[in-house]
Short mmCIF file of C-alpha atoms and ligand atoms in Angstrom, two decimals:
data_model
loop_
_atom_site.label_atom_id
_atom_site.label_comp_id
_atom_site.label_asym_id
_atom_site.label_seq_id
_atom_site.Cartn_x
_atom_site.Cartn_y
_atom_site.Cartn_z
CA UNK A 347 0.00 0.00 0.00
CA UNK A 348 3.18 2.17 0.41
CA UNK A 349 3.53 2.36 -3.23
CA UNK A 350 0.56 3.79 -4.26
CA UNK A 351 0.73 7.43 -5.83
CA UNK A 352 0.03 10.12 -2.65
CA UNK A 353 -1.45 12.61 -5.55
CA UNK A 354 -4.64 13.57 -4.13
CA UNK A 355 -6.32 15.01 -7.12
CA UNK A 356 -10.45 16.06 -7.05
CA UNK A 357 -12.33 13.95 -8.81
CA UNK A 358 -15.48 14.36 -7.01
CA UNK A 359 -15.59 18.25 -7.32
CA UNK A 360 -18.34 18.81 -4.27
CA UNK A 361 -16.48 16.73 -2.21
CA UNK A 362 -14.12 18.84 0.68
CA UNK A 363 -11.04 18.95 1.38
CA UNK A 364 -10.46 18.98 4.60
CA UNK A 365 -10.34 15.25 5.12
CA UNK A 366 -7.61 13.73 2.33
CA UNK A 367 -8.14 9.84 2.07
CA UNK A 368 -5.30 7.72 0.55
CA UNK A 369 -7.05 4.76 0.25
CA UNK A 370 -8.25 1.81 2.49
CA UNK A 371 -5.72 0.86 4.54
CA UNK A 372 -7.37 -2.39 5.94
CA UNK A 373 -10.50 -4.12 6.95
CA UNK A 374 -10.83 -5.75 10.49
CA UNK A 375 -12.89 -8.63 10.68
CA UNK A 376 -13.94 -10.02 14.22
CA UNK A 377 -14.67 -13.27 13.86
CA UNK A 378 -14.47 -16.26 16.52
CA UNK A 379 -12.45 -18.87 14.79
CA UNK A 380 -9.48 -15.92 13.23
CA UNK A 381 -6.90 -19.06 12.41
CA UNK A 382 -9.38 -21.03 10.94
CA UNK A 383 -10.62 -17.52 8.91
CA UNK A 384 -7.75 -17.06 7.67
CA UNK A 385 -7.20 -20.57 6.18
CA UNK A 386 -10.43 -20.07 4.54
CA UNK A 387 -9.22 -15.99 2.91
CA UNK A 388 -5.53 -17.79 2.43
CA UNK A 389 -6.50 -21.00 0.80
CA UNK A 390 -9.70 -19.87 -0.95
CA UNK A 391 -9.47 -16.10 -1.73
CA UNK A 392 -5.48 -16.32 -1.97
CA UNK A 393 -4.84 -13.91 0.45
CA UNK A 394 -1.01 -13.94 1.50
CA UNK A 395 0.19 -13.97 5.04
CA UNK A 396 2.26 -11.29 6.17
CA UNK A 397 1.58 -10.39 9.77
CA UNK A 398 0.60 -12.15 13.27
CA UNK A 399 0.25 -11.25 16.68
CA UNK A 400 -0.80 -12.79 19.85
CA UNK A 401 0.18 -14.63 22.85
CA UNK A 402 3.61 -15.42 21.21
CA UNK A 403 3.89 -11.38 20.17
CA UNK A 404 3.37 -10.44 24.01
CA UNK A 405 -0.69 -9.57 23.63
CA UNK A 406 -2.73 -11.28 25.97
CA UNK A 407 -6.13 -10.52 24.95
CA UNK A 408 -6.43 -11.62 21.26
CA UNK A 409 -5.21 -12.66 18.12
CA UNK A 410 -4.79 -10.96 14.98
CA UNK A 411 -3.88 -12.73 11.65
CA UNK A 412 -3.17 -9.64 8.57
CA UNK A 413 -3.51 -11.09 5.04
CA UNK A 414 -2.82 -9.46 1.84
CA UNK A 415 -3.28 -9.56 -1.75
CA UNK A 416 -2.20 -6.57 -4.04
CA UNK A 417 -3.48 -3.78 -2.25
CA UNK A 418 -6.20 -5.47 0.02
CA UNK A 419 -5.71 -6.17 3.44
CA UNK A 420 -7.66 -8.20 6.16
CA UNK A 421 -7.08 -8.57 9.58
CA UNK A 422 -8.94 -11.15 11.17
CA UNK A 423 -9.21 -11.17 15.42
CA UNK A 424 -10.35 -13.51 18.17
CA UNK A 425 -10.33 -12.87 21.75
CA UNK A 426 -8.79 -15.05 23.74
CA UNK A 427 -11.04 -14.41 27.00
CA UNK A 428 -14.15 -15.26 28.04
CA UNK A 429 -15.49 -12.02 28.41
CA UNK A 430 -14.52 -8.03 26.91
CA UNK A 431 -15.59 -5.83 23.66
CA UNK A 432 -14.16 -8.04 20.79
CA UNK A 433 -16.59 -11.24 22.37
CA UNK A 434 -19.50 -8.72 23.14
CA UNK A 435 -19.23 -7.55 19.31
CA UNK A 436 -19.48 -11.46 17.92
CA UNK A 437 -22.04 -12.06 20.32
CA UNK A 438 -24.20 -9.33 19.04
CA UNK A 439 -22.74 -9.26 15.31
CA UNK A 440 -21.82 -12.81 14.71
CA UNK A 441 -18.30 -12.66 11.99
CA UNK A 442 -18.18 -9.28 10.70
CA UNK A 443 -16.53 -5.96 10.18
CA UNK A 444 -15.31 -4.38 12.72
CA UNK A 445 -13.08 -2.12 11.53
CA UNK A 446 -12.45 0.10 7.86
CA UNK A 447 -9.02 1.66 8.14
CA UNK A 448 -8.52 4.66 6.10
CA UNK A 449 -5.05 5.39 5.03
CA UNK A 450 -3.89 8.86 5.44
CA UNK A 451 -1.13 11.83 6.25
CA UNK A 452 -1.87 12.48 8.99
CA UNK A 453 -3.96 10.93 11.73
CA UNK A 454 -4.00 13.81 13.99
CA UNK A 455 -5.51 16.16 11.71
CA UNK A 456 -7.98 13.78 10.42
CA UNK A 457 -9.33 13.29 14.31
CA UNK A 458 -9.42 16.65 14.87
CA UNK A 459 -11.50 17.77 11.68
CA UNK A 460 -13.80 14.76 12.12
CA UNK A 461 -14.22 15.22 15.77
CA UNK A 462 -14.84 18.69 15.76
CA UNK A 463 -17.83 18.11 12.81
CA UNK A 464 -19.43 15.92 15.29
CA UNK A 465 -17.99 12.40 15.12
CA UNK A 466 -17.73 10.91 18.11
CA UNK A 467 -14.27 9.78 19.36
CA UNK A 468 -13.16 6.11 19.63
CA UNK A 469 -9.55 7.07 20.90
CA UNK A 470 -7.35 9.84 20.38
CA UNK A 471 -4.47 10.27 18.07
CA UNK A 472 -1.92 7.76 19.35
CA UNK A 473 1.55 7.36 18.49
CA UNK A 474 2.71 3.62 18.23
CA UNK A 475 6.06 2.45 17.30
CA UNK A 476 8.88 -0.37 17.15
CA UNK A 477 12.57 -1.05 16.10
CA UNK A 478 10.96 0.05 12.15
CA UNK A 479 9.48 3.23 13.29
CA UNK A 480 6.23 5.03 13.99
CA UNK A 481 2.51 4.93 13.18
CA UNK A 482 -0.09 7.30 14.19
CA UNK A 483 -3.36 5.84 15.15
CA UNK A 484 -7.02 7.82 15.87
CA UNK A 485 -10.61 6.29 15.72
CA UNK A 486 -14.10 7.43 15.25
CA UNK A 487 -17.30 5.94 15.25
CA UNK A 488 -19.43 5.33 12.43
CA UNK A 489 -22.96 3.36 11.57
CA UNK A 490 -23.84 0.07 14.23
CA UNK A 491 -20.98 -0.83 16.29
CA UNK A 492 -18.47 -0.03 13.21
CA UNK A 493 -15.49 2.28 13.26
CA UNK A 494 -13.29 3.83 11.40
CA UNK A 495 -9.49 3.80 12.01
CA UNK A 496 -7.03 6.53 10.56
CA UNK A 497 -3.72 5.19 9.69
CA UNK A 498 -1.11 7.09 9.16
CA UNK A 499 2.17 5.29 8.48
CA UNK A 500 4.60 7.44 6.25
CA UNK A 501 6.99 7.05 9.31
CA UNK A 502 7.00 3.23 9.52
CA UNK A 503 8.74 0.47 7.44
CA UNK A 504 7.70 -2.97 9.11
CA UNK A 505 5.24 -5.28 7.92
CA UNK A 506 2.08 -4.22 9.14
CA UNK A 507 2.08 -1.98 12.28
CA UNK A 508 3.73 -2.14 15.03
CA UNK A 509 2.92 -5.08 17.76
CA UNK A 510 2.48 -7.10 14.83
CA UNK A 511 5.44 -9.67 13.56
CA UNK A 512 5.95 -10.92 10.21
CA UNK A 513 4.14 -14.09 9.41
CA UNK A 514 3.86 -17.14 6.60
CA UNK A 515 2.65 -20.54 6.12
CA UNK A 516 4.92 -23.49 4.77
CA UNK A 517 2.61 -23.48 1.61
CA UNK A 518 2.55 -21.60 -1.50
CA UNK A 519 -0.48 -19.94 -1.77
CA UNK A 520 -1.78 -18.49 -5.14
CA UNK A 521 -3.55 -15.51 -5.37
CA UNK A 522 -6.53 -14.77 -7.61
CA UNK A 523 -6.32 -11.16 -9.11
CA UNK A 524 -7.78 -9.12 -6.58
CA UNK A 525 -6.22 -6.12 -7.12
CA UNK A 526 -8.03 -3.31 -4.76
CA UNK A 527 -11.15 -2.61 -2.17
CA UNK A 528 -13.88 -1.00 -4.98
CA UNK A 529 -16.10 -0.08 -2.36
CA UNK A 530 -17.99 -1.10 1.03
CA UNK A 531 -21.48 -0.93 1.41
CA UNK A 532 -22.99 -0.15 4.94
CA UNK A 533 -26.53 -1.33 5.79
CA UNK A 534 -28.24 0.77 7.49
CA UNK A 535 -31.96 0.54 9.82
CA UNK A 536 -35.20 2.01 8.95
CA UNK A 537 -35.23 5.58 7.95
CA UNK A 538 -30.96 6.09 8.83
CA UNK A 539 -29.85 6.57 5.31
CA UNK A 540 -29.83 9.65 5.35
CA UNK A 541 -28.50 10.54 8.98
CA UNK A 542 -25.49 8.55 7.77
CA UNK A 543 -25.14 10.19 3.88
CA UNK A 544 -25.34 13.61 6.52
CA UNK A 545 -22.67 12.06 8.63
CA UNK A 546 -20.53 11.42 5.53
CA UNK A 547 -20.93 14.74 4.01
CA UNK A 548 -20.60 16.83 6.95
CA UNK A 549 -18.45 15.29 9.35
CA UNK A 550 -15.85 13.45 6.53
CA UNK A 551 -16.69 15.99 3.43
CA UNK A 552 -17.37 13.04 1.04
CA UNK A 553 -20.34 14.35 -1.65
CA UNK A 554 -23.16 12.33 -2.71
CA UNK A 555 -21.91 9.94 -6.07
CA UNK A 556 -25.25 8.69 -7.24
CA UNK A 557 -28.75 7.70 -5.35
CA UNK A 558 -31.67 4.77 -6.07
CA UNK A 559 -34.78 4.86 -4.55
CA UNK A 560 -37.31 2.34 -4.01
CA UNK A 561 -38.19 2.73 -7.64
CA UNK A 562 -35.08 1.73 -8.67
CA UNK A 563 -34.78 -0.89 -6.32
CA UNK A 564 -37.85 -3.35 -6.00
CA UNK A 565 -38.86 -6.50 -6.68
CA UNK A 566 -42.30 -7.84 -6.80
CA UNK A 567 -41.24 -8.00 -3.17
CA UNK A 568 -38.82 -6.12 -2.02
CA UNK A 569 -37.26 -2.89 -2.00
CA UNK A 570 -34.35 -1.15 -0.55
CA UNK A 571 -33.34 2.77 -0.95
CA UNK A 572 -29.35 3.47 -1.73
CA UNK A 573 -26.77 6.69 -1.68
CA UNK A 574 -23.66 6.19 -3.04
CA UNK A 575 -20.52 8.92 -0.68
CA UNK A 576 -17.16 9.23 -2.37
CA UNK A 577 -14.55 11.14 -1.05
CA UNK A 578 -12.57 13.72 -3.20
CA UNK A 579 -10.45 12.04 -5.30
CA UNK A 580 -12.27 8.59 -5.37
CA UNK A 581 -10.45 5.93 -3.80
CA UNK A 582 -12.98 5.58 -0.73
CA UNK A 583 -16.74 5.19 -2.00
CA UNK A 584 -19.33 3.73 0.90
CA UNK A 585 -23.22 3.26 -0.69
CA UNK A 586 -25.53 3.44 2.34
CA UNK A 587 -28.45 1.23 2.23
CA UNK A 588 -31.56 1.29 3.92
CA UNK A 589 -34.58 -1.21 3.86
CA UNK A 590 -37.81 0.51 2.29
CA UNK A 591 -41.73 -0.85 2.60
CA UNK A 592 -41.63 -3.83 0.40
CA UNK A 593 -44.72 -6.99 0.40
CA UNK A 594 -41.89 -8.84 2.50
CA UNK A 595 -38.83 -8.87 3.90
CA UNK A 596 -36.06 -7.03 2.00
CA UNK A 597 -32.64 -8.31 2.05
CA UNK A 598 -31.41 -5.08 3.84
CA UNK A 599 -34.23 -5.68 7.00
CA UNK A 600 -32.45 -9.59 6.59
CA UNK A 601 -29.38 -8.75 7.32
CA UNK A 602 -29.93 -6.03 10.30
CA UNK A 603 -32.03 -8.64 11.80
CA UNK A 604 -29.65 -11.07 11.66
CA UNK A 605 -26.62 -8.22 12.16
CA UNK A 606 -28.76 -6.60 15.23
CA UNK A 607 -28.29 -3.41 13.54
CA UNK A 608 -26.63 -1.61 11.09
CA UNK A 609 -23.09 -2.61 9.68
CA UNK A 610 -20.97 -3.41 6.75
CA UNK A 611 -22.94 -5.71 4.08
CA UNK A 612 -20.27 -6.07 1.41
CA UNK A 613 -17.06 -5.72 0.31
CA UNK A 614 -16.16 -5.16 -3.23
CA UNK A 615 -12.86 -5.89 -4.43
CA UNK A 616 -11.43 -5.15 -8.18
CA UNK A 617 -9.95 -7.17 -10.42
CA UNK A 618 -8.82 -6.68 -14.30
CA UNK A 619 -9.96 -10.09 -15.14
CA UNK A 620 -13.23 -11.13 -13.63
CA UNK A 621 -13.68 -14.62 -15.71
CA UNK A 622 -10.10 -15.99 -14.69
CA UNK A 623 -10.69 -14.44 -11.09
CA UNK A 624 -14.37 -16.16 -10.88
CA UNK A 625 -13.24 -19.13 -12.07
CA UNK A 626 -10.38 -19.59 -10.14
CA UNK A 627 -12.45 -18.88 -6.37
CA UNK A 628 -15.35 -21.24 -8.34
CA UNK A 629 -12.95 -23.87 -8.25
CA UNK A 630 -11.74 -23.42 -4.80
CA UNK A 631 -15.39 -23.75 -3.22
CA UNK A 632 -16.26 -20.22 -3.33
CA UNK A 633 -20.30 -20.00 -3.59
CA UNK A 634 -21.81 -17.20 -5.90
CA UNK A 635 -25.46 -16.25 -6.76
CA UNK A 636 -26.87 -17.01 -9.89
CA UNK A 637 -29.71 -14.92 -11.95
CA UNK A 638 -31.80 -17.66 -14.03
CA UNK A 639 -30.00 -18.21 -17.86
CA UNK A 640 -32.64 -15.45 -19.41
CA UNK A 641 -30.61 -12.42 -18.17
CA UNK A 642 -28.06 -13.71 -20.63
CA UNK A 643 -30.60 -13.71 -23.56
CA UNK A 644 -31.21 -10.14 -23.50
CA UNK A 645 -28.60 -8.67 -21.45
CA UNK A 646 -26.80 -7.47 -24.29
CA UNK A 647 -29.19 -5.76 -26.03
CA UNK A 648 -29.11 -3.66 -23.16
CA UNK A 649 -25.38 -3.25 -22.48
CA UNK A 650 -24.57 -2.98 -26.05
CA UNK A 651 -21.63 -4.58 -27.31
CA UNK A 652 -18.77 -5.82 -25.06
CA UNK A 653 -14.91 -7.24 -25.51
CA UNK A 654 -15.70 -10.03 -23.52
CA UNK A 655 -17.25 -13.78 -24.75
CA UNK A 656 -20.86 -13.79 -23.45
CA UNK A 657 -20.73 -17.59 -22.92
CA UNK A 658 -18.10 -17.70 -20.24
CA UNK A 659 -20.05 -14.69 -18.29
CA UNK A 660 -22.76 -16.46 -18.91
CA UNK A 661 -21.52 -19.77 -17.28
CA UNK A 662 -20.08 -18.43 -14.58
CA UNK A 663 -22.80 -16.10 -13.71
CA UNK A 664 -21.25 -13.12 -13.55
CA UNK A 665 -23.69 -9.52 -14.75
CA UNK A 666 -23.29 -7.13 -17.10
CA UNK A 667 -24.09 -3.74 -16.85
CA UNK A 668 -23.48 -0.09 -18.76
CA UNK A 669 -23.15 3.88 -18.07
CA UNK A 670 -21.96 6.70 -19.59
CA UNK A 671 -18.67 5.91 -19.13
CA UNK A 672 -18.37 2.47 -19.53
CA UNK A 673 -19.23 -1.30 -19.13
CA UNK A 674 -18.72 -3.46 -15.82
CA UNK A 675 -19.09 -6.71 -14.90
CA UNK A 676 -19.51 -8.13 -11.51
CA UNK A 677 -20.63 -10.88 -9.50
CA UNK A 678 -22.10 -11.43 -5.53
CA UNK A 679 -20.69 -14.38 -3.49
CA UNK A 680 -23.53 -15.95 -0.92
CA UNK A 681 -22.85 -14.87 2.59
CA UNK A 682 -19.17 -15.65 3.51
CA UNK A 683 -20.23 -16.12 7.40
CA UNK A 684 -22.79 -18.07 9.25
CA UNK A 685 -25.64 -15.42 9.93
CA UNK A 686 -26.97 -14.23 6.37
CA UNK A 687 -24.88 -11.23 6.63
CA UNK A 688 -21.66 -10.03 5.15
CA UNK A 689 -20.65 -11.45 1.31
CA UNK A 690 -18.18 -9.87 -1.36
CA UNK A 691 -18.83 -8.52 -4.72
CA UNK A 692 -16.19 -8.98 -7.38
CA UNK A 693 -16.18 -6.06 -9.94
CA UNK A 694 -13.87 -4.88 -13.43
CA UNK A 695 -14.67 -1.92 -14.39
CA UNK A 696 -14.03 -0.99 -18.14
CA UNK A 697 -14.93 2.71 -17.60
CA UNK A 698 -17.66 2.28 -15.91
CA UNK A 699 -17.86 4.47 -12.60
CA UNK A 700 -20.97 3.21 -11.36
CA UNK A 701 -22.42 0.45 -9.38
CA UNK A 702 -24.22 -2.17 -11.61
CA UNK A 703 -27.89 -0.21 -10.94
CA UNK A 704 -28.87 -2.58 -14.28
CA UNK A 705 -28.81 -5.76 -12.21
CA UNK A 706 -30.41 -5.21 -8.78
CA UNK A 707 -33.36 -6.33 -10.29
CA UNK A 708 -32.27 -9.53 -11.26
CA UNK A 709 -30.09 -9.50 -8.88
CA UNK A 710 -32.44 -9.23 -6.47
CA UNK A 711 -34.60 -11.79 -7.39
CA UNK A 712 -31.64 -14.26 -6.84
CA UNK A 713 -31.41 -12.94 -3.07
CA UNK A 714 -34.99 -13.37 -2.63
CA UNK A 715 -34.80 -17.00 -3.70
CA UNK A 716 -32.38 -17.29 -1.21
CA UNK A 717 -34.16 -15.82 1.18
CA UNK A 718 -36.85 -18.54 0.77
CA UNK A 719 -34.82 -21.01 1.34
CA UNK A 720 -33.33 -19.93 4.55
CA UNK A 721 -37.14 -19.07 5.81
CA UNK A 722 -36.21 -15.13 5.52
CA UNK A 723 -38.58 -13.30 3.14
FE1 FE2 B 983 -21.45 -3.16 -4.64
#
């Protein structure tokens, strides 16, 4: 992540500038098996281990296992108590996010300009170091029981931060083209989209990207409303969700219920070659959903023409969709934990800035089938 380009230019001209994002720095998952997690994001996902620490580090109330691929990091933590905030969130949460680091300059600066729009403090700006230098650390809150962490780490040189050793497994482990966090999509309850598209705005100075109502978004059931927050130049863009009046149970009232309130629903990460990627996680076990063969039979007509093959999309399942810019393609995994919660997205973008508005429909209709079968609609 060190090597990205620290240019910050505007691409989101209402956004301010007051807060400068580098990127995602990582994503913290509590979760209460982390070794056996990160088998799963090693052997499956082909995330590489770099970092560890835990009893054998010196910490004495958890365990923290940091995985990378290209620019994507996960840290996945267990406690190792019976009792204390890391349990509590599982308890409530089940697996899930508890953390989305933001890389930046300067961690001081970006808790004091957040805290003084109104965030409210996890812990002050803290300075952290070890024999390769220093990291600043802040937190704030943001939706459910989810936080964000700024990272600032131009002063450090180890492996991940400091507390953390360098870690790897006796096996070669292949990676499958992820390439970068896209975005991260935060559920949201009843009526709280906008509270949290405010929060964004005003206390981070990300603008509003793009917004779907109900209109856009139903089903013969369901329906779910959408704002899209990027932050100036881009490389941090969080769609807020919230459930709206459907005949039944929407996917985004699913997971709160399940969640116990609001928190991150997925994860999309980038790569440039979706069929090779798909495949490849396919044939490790990874589960995806599937729209029924007829989006393929008229999908192009209204995508227009494309570079890629339409039979391997269509055989791997993977949607289609256009703007003004561009084509993507993408794909949703099932839930990737027990509760009907958290999944990933996989997206390439071939100019295409937006979000795949084209296939919630039929997208949708593939959750809702799920639903059914797990008793939830
Ligand atoms: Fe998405």
């Amino acid at each position: 992540m060190q090597n990205l380009s620290s240019s910050l230019e505007k691409v989101v001209p209402e956004a301010e500038d007051f807060l400068p994002l580098l990127g995602t720095d990582h994503i913290e998952l509590y979760c209460g098996n982390a070794k056996q997690s990160a088998y799963y994001y090693m052997m499956a996902w082909g995330f590489k281990p770099i970092a560890f620490s835990g009893l054998e580090t010196g910490r004495n109330d958890a365990v923290s296992y940091v995985l990378q691929q290209d620019k994507i990091t996960l840290v996945l933590t267990s406690p190792l108590s019976a009792d204390g905030p890391i349990n509590e969130h599982i308890n409530q949460h089940g697996d899930g996010v508890k953390t989305v680091a933001i890389w930046v300059d300067d961690a001081t600066k970006s808790w004091k300009e957040t805290t003084s729009r109104g965030a409210v403090s996890v812990f002050e700006p803290e300075i952290r170091k070890d024999e390769h230098g220093d990291v600043v650390l802040s937190a704030i809150e943001t939706y459910g029981d989810t936080i964000h962490l700024f990272v600032e780490r131009k002063d450090y040189t180890g492996v991940f931060l400091p507390g953390y050793e360098a870690w790897s497994m006796p096996t070669d482990i292949e990676p499958v083209g992820l390439k970068y966090v896209d975005h991260m999509v935060g559920n949201v309850g009843w009526g709280e989209m906008n509270t949290w598209v405010d929060f964004y705005a005003r206390v981070m100075g990300f603008a509003q990207l793009i917004s779907f109502d109900d209109k856009d978004i139903s089903t013969e059931y369901t329906a779910l409303m959408s704002k899209v927050m990027s932050n100036g130049n881009g490389r941090i863009k969080f769609p807020i969700n919230e459930p709206a009046e459907g005949r039944k149970k929407s996917q985004i009232e699913e997971y709160i219920d399940f969640y116990n309130g609001a928190g991150v629903q997925h994860i999309a990460v980038a790569t440039s070659n979706i069929i090779e990627t798909v495949t490849e996680l396919r044939n490790r076990g990874i589960e995806f959903l599937r729209v029924p063969n007829s989006y393929y039979e008229t999908v192009l007509d209204r995508v227009g023409s494309i570079d890629e093959d339409l039979s391997p999309l269509k055989e791997l399942g993977i949607l289609i969709d256009r703007d003004d810019e561009g084509y993507l393609l993408q794909i949703f995994t099932k839930p990737v934990v027990d509760r009907p919660t958290m999944f990933f997205e996989i997206i390439q973008r071939k100019g295409a800035k937006s979000f795949g508005k084209g296939n919630f429909k039929a997208l949708f209709e593939a959750i809702e089938r799920e639903q059914e079968s797990r008793g939830t609609l």
